[in-house]
Coordinates of C-alpha atoms and ligand atoms in Angstrom, one line a residue:
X1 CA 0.0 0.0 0.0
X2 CA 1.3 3.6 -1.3
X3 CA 1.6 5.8 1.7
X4 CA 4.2 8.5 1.0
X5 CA 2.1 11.0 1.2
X6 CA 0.4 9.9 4.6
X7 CA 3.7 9.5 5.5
X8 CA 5.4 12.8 4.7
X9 CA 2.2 14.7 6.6
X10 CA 2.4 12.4 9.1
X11 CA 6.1 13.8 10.2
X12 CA 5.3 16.9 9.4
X13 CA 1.9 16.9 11.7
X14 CA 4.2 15.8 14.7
X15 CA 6.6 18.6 14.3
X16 CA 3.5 21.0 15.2
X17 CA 1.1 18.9 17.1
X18 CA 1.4 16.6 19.7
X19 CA 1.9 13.1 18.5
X20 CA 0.6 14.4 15.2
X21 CA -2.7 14.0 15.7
X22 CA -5.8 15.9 17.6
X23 CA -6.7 12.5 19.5
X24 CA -4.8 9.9 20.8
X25 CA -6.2 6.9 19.1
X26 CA -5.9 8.3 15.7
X27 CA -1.9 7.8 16.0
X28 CA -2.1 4.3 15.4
X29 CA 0.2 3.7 18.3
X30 CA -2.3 0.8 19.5
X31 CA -1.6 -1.1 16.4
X32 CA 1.8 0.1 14.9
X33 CA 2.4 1.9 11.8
X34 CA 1.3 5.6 10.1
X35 CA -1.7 6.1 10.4
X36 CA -3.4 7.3 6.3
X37 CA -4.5 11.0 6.3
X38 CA -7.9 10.7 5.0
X39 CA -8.5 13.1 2.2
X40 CA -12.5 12.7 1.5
X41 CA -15.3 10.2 2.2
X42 CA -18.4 9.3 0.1
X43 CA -21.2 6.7 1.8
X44 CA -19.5 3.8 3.7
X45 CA -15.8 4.8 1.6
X46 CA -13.0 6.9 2.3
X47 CA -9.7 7.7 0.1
X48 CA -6.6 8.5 1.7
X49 CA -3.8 11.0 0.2
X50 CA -2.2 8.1 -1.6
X51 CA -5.8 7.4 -3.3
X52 CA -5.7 4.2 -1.7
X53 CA -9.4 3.4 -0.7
X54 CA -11.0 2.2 2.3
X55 CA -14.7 0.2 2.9
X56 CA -14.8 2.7 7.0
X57 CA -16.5 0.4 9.6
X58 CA -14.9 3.3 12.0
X59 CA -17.5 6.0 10.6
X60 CA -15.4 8.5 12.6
X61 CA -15.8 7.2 15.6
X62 CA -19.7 6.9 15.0
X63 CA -21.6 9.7 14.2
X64 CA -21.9 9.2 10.3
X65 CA -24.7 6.3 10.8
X66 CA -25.8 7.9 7.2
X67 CA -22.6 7.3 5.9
X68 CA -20.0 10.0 4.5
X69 CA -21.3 13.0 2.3
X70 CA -24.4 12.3 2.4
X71 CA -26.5 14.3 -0.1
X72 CA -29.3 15.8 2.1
X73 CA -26.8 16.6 4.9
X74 CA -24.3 18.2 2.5
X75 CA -27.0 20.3 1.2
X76 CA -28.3 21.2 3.9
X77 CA -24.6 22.3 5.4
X78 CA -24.4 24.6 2.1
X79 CA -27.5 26.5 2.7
X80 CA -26.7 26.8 6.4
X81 CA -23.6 27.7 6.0
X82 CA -24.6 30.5 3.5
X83 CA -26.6 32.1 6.2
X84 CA -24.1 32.4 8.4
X85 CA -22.1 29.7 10.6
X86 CA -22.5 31.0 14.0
X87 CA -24.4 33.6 16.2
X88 CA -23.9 33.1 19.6
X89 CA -28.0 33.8 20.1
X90 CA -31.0 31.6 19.7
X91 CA -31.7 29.9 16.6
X92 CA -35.6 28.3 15.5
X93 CA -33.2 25.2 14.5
X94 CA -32.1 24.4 17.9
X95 CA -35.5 24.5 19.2
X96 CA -36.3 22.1 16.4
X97 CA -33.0 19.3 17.2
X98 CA -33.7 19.9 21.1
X99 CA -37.6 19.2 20.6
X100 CA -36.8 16.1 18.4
X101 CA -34.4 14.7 20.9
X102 CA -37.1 14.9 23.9
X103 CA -39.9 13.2 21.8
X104 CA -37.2 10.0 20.9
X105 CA -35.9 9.2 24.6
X106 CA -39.0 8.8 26.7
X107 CA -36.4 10.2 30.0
X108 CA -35.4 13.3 28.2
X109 CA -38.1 16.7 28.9
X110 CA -35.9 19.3 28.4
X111 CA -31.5 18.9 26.9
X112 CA -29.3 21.2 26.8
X113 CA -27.1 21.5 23.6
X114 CA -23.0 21.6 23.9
X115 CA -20.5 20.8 22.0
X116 CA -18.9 17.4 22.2
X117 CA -19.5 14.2 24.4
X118 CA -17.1 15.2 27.5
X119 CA -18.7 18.0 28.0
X120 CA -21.8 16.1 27.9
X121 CA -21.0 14.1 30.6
X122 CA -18.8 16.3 32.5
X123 CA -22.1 18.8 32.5
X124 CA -24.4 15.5 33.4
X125 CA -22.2 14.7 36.6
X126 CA -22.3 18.3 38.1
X127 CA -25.9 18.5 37.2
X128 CA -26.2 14.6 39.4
X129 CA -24.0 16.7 41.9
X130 CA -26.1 20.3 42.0
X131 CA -29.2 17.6 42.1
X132 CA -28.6 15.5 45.0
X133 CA -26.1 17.5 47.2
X134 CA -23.8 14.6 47.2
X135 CA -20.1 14.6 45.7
X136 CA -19.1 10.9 45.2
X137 CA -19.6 9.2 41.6
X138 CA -19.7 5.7 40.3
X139 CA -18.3 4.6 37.0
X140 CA -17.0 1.5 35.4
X141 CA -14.0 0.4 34.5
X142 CA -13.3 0.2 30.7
X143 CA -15.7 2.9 30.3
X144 CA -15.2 6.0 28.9
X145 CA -16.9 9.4 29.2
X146 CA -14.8 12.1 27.5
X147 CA -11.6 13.4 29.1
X148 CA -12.8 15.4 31.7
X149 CA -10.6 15.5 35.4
X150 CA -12.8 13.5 37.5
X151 CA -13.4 10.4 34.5
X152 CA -9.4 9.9 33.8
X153 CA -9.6 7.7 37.0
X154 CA -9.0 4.2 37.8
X155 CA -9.8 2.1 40.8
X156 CA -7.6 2.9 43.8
X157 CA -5.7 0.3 45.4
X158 CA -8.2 0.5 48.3
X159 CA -10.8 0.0 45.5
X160 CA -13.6 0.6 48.4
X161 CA -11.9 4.1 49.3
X162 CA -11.2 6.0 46.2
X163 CA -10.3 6.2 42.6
X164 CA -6.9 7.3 41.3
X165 CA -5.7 9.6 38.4
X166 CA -5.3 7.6 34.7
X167 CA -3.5 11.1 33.8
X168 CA -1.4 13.4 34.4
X169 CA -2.5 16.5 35.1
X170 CA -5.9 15.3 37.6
X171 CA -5.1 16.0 41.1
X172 CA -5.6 13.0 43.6
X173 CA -8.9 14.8 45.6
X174 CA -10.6 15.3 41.8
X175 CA -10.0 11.1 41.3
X176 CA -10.9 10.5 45.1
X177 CA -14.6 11.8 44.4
X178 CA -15.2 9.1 41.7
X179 CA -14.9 5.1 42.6
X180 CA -14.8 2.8 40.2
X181 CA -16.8 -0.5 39.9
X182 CA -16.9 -3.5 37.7
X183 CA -19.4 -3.4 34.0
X184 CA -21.8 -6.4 34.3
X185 CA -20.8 -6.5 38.2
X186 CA -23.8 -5.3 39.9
X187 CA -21.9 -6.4 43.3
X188 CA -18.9 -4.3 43.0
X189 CA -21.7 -1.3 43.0
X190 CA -23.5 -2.3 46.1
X191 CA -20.9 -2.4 48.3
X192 CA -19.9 1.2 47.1
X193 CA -23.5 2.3 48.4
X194 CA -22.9 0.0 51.4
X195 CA -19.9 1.5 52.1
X196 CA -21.0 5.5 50.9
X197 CA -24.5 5.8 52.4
X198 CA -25.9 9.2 51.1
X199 CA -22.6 10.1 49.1
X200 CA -23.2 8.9 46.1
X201 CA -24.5 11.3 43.4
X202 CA -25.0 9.3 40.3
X203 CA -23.8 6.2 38.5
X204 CA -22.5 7.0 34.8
X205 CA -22.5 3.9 32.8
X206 CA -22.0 3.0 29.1
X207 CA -25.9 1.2 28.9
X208 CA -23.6 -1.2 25.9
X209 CA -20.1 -0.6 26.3
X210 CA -18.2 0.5 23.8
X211 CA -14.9 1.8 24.9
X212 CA -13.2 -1.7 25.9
X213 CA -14.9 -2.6 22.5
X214 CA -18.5 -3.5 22.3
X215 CA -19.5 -5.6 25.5
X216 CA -23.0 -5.8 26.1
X217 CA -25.0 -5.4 29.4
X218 CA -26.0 -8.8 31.0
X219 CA -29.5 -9.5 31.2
X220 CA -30.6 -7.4 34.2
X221 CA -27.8 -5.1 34.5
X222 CA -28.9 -2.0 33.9
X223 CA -32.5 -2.7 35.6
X224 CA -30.8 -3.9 38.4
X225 CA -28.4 -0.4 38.4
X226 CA -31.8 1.7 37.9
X227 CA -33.6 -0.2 41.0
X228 CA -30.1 0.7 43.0
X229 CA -29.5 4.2 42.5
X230 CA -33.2 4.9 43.2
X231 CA -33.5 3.1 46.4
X232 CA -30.2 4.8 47.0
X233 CA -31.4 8.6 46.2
X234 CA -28.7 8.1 43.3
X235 CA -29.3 9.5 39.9
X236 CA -28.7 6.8 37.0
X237 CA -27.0 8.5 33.8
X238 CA -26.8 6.5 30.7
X239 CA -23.9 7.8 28.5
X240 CA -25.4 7.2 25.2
X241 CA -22.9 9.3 23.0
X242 CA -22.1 5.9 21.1
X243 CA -25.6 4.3 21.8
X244 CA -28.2 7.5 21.1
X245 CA -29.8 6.9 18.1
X246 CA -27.5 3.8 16.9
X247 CA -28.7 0.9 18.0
X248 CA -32.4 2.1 18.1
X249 CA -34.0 6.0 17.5
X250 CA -34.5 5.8 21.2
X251 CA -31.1 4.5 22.2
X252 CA -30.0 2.2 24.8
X253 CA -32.8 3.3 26.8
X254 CA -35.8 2.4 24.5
X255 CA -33.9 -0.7 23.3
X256 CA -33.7 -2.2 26.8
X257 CA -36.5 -0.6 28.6
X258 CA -35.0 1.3 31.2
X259 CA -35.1 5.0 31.8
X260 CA -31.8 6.3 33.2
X261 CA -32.5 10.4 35.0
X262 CA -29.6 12.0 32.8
X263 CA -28.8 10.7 29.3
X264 CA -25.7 12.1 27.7
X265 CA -25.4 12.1 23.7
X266 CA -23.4 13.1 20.9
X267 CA -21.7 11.9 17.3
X268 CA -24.9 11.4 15.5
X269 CA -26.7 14.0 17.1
X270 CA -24.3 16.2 15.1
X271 CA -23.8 14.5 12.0
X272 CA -20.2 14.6 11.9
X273 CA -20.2 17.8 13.2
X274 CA -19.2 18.8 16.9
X275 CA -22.5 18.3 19.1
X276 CA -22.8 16.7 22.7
X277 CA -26.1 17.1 24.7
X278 CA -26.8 16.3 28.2
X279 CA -30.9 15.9 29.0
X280 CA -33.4 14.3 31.5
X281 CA -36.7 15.7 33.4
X282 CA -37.8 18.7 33.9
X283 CA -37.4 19.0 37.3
X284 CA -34.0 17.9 37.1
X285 CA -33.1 20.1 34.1
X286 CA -34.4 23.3 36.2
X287 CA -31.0 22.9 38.4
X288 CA -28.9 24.1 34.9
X289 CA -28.6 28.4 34.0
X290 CA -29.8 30.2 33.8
X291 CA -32.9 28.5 35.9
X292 CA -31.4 27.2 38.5
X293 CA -27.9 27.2 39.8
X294 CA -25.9 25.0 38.2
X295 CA -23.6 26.5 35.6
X296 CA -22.2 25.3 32.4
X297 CA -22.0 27.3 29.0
X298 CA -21.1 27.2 25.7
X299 CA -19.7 29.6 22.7
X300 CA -20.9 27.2 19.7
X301 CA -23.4 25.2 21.7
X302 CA -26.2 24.6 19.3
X303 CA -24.2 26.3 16.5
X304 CA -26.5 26.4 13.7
X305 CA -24.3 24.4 10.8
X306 CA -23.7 21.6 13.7
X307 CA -27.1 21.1 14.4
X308 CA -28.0 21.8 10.7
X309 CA -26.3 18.2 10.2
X310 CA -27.4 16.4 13.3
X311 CA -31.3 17.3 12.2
X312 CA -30.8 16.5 8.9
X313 CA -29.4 13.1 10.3
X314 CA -32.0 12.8 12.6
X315 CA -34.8 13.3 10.0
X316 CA -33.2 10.6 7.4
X317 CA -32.9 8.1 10.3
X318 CA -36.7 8.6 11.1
X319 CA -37.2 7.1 7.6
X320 CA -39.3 3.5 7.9
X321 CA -36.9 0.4 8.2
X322 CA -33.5 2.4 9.1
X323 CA -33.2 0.4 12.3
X324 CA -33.9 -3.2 10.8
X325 CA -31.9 -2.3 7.8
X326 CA -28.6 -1.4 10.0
X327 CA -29.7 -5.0 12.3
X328 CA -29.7 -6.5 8.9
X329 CA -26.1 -5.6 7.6
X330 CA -24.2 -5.6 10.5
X331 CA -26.2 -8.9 11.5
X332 CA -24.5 -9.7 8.1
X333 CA -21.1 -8.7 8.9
X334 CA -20.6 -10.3 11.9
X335 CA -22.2 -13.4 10.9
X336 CA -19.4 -13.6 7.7
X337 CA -16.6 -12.9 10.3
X338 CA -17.8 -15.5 12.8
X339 CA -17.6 -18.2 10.2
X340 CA -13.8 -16.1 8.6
X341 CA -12.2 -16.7 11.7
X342 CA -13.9 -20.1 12.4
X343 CA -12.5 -21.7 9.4
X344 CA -9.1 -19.8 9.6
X345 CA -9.2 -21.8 13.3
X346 CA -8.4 -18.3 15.3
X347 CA -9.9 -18.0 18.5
X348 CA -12.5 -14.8 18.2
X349 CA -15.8 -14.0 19.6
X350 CA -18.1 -11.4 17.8
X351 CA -19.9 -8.6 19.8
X352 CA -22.4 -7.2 18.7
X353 CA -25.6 -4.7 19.3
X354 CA -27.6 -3.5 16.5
X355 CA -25.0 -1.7 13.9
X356 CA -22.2 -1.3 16.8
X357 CA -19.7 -4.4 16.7
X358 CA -16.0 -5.3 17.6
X359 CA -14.1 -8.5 16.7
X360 CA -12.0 -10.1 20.0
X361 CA -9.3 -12.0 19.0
X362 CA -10.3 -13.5 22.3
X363 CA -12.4 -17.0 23.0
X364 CA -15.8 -16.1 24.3
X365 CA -17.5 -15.0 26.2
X366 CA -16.4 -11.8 26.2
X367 CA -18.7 -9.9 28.9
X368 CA -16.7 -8.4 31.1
X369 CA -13.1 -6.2 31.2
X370 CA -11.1 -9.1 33.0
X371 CA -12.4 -10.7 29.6
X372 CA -11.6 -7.9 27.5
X373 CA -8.1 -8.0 28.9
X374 CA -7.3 -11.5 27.6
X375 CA -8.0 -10.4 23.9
X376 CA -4.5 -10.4 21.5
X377 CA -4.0 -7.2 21.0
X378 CA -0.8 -8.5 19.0
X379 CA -3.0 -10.5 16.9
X380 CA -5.6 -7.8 16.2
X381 CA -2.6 -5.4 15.0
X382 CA -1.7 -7.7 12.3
X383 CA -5.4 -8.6 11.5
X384 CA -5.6 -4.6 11.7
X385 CA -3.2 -3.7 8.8
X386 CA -3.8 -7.1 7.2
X387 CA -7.2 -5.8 6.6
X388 CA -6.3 -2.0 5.7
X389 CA -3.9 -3.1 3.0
X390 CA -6.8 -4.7 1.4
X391 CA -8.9 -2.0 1.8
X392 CA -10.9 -2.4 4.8
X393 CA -10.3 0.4 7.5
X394 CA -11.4 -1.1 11.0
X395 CA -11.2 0.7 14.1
X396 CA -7.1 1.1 14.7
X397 CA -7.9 -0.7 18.3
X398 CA -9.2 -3.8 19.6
X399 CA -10.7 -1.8 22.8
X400 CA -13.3 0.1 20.8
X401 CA -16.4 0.1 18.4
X402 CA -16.5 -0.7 14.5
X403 CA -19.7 0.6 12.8
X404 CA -21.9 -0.3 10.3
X405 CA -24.0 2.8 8.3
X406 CA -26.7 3.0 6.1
X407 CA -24.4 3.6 3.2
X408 CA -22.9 0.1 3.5
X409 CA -24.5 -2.7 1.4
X410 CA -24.7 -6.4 1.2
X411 CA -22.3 -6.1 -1.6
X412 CA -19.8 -4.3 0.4
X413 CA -20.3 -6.5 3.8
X414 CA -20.2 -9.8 1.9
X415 CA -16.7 -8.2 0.3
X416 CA -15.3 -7.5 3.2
X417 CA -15.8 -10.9 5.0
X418 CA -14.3 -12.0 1.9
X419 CA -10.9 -9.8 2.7
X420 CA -11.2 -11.2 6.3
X421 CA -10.7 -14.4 5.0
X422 CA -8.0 -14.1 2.7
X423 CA -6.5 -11.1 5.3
X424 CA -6.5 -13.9 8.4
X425 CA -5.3 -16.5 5.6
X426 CA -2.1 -14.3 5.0
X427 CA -2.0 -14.4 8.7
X428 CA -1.5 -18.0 9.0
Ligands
LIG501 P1 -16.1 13.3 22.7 O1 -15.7 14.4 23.7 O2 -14.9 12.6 22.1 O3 -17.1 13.9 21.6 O4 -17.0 12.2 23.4 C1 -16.5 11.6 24.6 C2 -17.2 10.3 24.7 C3 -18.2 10.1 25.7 N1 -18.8 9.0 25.9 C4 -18.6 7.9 25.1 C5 -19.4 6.6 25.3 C6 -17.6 8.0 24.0 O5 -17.4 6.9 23.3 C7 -16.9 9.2 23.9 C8 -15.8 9.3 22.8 N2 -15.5 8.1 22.1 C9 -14.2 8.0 21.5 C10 -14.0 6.7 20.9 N3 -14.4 5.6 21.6 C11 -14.0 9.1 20.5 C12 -12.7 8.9 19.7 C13 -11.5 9.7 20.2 O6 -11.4 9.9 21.4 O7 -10.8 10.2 19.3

């Protein structure tokens, strides 16, 4: 594969920005090599600066559930952006995206716009806070919520006391407010609230994880985690940045029947544009400015081109049979790689939920992190670029999601299972 000119911007991208790239798992360091500057994308393809192509399962990280370019979003971008690109005031289209997110999730009566997923979910863990009076907050480990201080944390040795910085830079008494429990482990959260009485503001949770690659919630999980932070005086916040309007147009939350009090979205609420939202009921949502006293802000928050894209994605997902088509294909895809690495004998397990998905090189079940943990990260690196030199572009980690869009066909999924085959063959 031709990558000179990838290669050239690549060394000249880390002369002026760190590790050349403007988030960390773009650099490719999980699975070796340079990583292809993408020059355009057109429905479920991509073309680097070499011209080599791509079929993208990586969809930028998942908000182009549509696919790349697509007409009615480009379109409606041009207009938009012909009127203007940003006001810092009102506009009727915010009203329209905001309004169109409360009628989908059944928990959501009033959201407030921002501008990427961590501020999402940094703005629905003060609001938890501002809510209840209480300072302490559960997450999971292998989850992830954006980069905000008090989510770069990690179990603490103590793991009943406190949670310790993943980063430099997050003092010990931002990580000591946030302990860190097991996903699928509904024990490892009731002795925090045994051990916490009336300190614990909320429980953030990935309703399907997607971060440690796509590990779905065991039956009763999540009701389970709703009937504890409510007998607890907790508030339950879904993070559905990756789940919100992927895996069904009501998310996680529609999909598995349980309402969370704070839902936190993003990616294709902006249609590849930068949008995060943080919503839930009213009488929660009266705690944010300037009604109540809970602050948080925005320059661009519901910037008009953003949410020009995220409705015009909205509105094309609303179309009849958009959820069972995305089932369909990615049903498709995983199915084909099931049987690719069955008859190349490699030990895999396929996760999947709706059009989310992620390959372990791991034997199953895969349904926790400890499990997670044993995949061959080796092995997926060389499964990785065995597949990108044959045109597939998967997600340059085994720890996170792939994604199927709208834009892919049969004709492209049964293609690429083909490439898996002959990719884990060379492999041999
Ligand atoms: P952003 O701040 O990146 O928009 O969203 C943070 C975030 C919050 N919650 C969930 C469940 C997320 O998956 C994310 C961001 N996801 C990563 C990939 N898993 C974005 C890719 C990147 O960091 O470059």
């Amino acid at each position: 594969m031709q990558q000179s000119k990838s290669r050239q911007l690549f060394t000249q991208a880390q002369q002026v920005i760190p590790g050349g790239v403007n988030s960390p798992v773009r650099s490719f360091r999980a699975v070796a090599g340079t990583p292809p500057f993408i020059a355009r994308g057109q429905g479920c393809r991509v073309w680097d600066v070499d011209g080599n192509e791509y079929i993208d399962y990586l969809g930028s990280w998942g908000p182009l559930v549509l696919g790349h370019a697509h007409p009615a979003v480009v379109e409606a971008l041009q207009q938009a952006a012909a009127d203007g690109s940003s006001f810092g005031a009102p506009v009727a289209m915010e009203v329209e995206l905001a309004g169109l997110i409360c009628q989908a999730l059944p928990s959501v009566e009033q959201v407030r716009l921002v501008s990427s997923g961590t501020e999402a979910c940094m703005s629905a863990i003060r609001l938890a806070r501002a809510y209840t009076g209480r300072s302490k907050v559960i997450k999971f480990s292998g989850c992830y919520h954006g980069h905000a201080d008090g989510l770069l944390v990690k179990a603490g040795s103590g793991a009943l006391t406190h949670g310790i910085p993943t980063s430099a830079g997050v003092p010990e008494a931002y990580a000591a407010e946030t302990l860190v429990a097991d996903y699928n482990d509904l024990a490892s959260v009731e002795s925090f609230f045994q051990a916490w009485p009336d300190a614990i503001a909320g429980v953030i949770v990935e309703p399907v994880a997607g971060n440690m690659g796509v590990v779905p919630p065991a039956e009763g999980f999540l009701d389970a985690l709703r009937r504890l932070t409510a007998d607890n005086g907790a508030m339950l916040i879904f993070d559905e940045v990756i789940t919100g309007f992927r895996i069904a147009w009501g998310g996680a939350q529609v999909r598995y029947g349980v309402t969370p009090d704070i839902t936190c979205l993003g990616k294709i609420i902006g249609g590849g544009l930068p949008v995060g939202a943080y919503g839930g009921r009213r009488e929660i949502m009266e705690m944010v400015a300037p009604l109540g006293p809970m602050y948080q802000a925005g320059t661009l928050s519901g910037n008009p081109l953003a949410v020009t894209a995220g409705l015009t994605t909205l509105t094309e997902l609303q179309r009849a049979g958009t959820y069972e088509r995305l089932e369909s294909l990615a049903g498709r895809l995983a199915d084909g790689l099931t049987q690719a690495f069955a008859q190349a004998e490699v030990p895999a397990t396929l996760n999947r939920v709706g059009s989310m998905l992620t390959g372990f090189f791991a034997a199953g079940p895969v349904d926790s992190l400890g499990r997670v943990e044993q995949a061959d990260t080796e092995a997926y690196g060389r499964y990785f670029h065995a597949m990108l030199e044959r045109g597939v572009y998967l997600a340059p980690s085994q720890f996170e999601a792939g994604f199927v869009s709208l834009a892919h066909t049969e004709a492209d999924i049964d293609r690429t299972v083909a490439i898996a085959a002959a990719a884990l063959e060379s492999l041999r």
